[in-house]
């Protein structure tokens, strides 16, 4: 039996009318913003959204303002028909797929800049990126007015920026972060993985290896960031590391020692593809190494 086809809406007015009707009926609305080329990671966000909302809205919008001129805006994969099928099977109610002109009317001149937290990590490599992300997500929040919005922990810096924006601008919604979905060999799913050649695909595993090495080292008691990052770097000699960092997950500022909830994050270039990955330290589940017994 085929699933009920997701309703596709392209205009802000159309979207608002539909969500207003749902809200009037007392339904809760979950929003899952994406740039399309959907994979199991995106669909896990839809599944989590459905757990606590009667209605789920996914958006697909390749947002030009978050790409620098030399980046892959034109080449970014666009496959809306397939994505609509995937969303239908996932039980998503509505796909909001506006044009660039619908989202950015002629004369558009307002930008949301989240100072501080937009600067480190991905913000350092992509200086205007998070202003583009914050601006488009602020627009989506105003347009959809969801009760909750779902984002992947994979984009940890993006989450920190958006949480700060929601606090600062008093958006009346809850931001939910969702676990990273990976391929069987550990590579974090990403729409950009399709850019990788078979050789690069193998090289890309270095990111996961580096994080695993750090995780193991934390599990055996190491807490010094410098030492942990050195160990992780040793696993990445086949890729061009952009950053490997131990930071406070909210401020993204570096920490000298890892604590519960410290974010360990990596970005690296594999050929011309930039990939990211991370984990949050969970010291509750780690063991303290046994000290060697003192000589008697
Ligand atoms: P994107 O289409 O890349 O903008 O991603 C849309 C949303 O899906 C963002 O909140 C991402 O963090 C999330 N996402 C992307 N990849 C994954 C993944 N492997 N696991 C979980 N969430 C993901």
Short mmCIF file of C-alpha atoms in Angstrom, two decimals, residues 140-261:
data_model
loop_
_atom_site.label_atom_id
_atom_site.label_comp_id
_atom_site.label_asym_id
_atom_site.label_seq_id
_atom_site.Cartn_x
_atom_site.Cartn_y
_atom_site.Cartn_z
CA UNK A 140 10.74 29.90 8.42
CA UNK A 141 9.87 30.24 12.11
CA UNK A 142 7.73 33.30 11.37
CA UNK A 143 6.07 31.70 8.38
CA UNK A 144 5.36 28.27 9.87
CA UNK A 145 5.03 29.20 13.57
CA UNK A 146 5.76 25.66 14.70
CA UNK A 147 5.52 24.42 18.27
CA UNK A 148 8.83 22.64 17.86
CA UNK A 149 11.63 22.75 15.30
CA UNK A 150 13.95 19.78 14.73
CA UNK A 151 17.64 20.05 13.86
CA UNK A 152 20.44 17.48 13.63
CA UNK A 153 23.20 17.39 16.23
CA UNK A 154 25.47 16.81 13.23
CA UNK A 155 25.42 20.57 12.60
CA UNK A 156 26.37 21.36 16.20
CA UNK A 157 27.51 24.93 15.54
CA UNK A 158 24.27 25.64 13.66
CA UNK A 159 22.32 24.38 16.67
CA UNK A 160 24.25 26.67 19.02
CA UNK A 161 23.59 29.66 16.73
CA UNK A 162 19.88 28.89 16.38
CA UNK A 163 19.37 28.28 20.09
CA UNK A 164 20.97 31.66 20.80
CA UNK A 165 18.74 33.31 18.19
CA UNK A 166 15.60 31.72 19.66
CA UNK A 167 16.56 32.95 23.14
CA UNK A 168 17.50 36.44 21.96
CA UNK A 169 14.48 37.03 19.71
CA UNK A 170 11.93 35.29 21.98
CA UNK A 171 10.69 32.82 19.41
CA UNK A 172 7.84 30.91 21.02
CA UNK A 173 8.97 27.42 20.10
CA UNK A 174 11.20 24.61 21.29
CA UNK A 175 14.38 23.71 19.41
CA UNK A 176 14.99 19.95 19.49
CA UNK A 177 18.39 18.48 18.64
CA UNK A 178 18.39 15.00 17.13
CA UNK A 179 21.12 12.32 17.19
CA UNK A 180 23.51 11.92 14.25
CA UNK A 181 22.49 9.14 11.86
CA UNK A 182 25.46 7.27 10.36
CA UNK A 183 26.24 4.73 7.67
CA UNK A 184 27.14 1.25 8.94
CA UNK A 185 30.86 2.10 8.84
CA UNK A 186 30.39 5.23 10.94
CA UNK A 187 30.39 8.00 8.31
CA UNK A 188 27.79 10.61 9.29
CA UNK A 189 25.11 10.84 6.60
CA UNK A 190 25.27 14.07 4.60
CA UNK A 191 23.78 15.24 1.33
CA UNK A 192 27.36 16.12 0.36
CA UNK A 193 28.63 12.52 0.75
CA UNK A 194 27.43 11.94 -2.81
CA UNK A 195 30.21 14.24 -4.03
CA UNK A 196 32.82 11.71 -2.78
CA UNK A 197 34.61 9.30 -5.12
CA UNK A 198 34.99 5.71 -3.78
CA UNK A 199 38.54 6.53 -2.64
CA UNK A 200 37.40 9.75 -0.96
CA UNK A 201 34.51 7.89 0.68
CA UNK A 202 37.10 5.67 2.43
CA UNK A 203 39.25 8.67 3.33
CA UNK A 204 36.22 10.41 4.84
CA UNK A 205 36.11 7.75 7.57
CA UNK A 206 39.07 9.56 9.13
CA UNK A 207 36.67 12.02 10.79
CA UNK A 208 34.79 9.27 12.58
CA UNK A 209 38.04 7.49 13.46
CA UNK A 210 39.43 10.66 15.02
CA UNK A 211 36.30 11.15 17.12
CA UNK A 212 36.31 7.51 18.18
CA UNK A 213 39.95 7.70 19.23
CA UNK A 214 39.14 10.75 21.35
CA UNK A 215 36.09 9.06 22.82
CA UNK A 216 38.17 6.02 23.80
CA UNK A 217 40.81 8.22 25.34
CA UNK A 218 38.19 10.08 27.39
CA UNK A 219 36.77 6.72 28.46
CA UNK A 220 40.15 5.75 29.88
CA UNK A 221 40.39 8.97 31.85
CA UNK A 222 42.11 11.60 29.67
CA UNK A 223 40.54 15.02 30.18
CA UNK A 224 43.13 17.42 28.73
CA UNK A 225 41.81 18.86 25.47
CA UNK A 226 45.26 19.43 24.01
CA UNK A 227 46.24 15.78 24.44
CA UNK A 228 42.88 14.52 23.14
CA UNK A 229 43.03 16.71 20.06
CA UNK A 230 46.60 15.58 19.32
CA UNK A 231 45.42 11.97 19.46
CA UNK A 232 42.49 12.71 17.15
CA UNK A 233 44.71 14.57 14.68
CA UNK A 234 46.93 11.49 14.36
CA UNK A 235 43.97 9.65 12.79
CA UNK A 236 43.49 12.25 10.07
CA UNK A 237 46.69 12.34 8.03
CA UNK A 238 44.86 11.47 4.78
CA UNK A 239 42.49 14.47 4.93
CA UNK A 240 42.93 18.24 5.17
CA UNK A 241 41.73 19.18 8.64
CA UNK A 242 39.85 22.49 8.87
CA UNK A 243 39.36 22.26 12.64
CA UNK A 244 39.33 19.70 15.41
CA UNK A 245 38.13 21.35 18.58
CA UNK A 246 36.94 20.76 22.13
CA UNK A 247 34.46 23.53 22.91
CA UNK A 248 31.61 24.54 25.17
CA UNK A 249 28.51 23.34 23.27
CA UNK A 250 26.61 26.57 23.92
CA UNK A 251 29.27 29.25 23.34
CA UNK A 252 31.55 27.21 21.02
CA UNK A 253 34.54 28.61 22.92
CA UNK A 254 37.50 26.24 23.43
CA UNK A 255 37.85 24.43 26.75
CA UNK A 256 41.12 23.20 28.30
CA UNK A 257 39.55 20.15 29.86
CA UNK A 258 36.55 18.15 28.71
CA UNK A 259 33.54 18.07 30.98
CA UNK A 260 30.11 16.43 30.63
CA UNK A 261 28.51 17.97 27.55
#
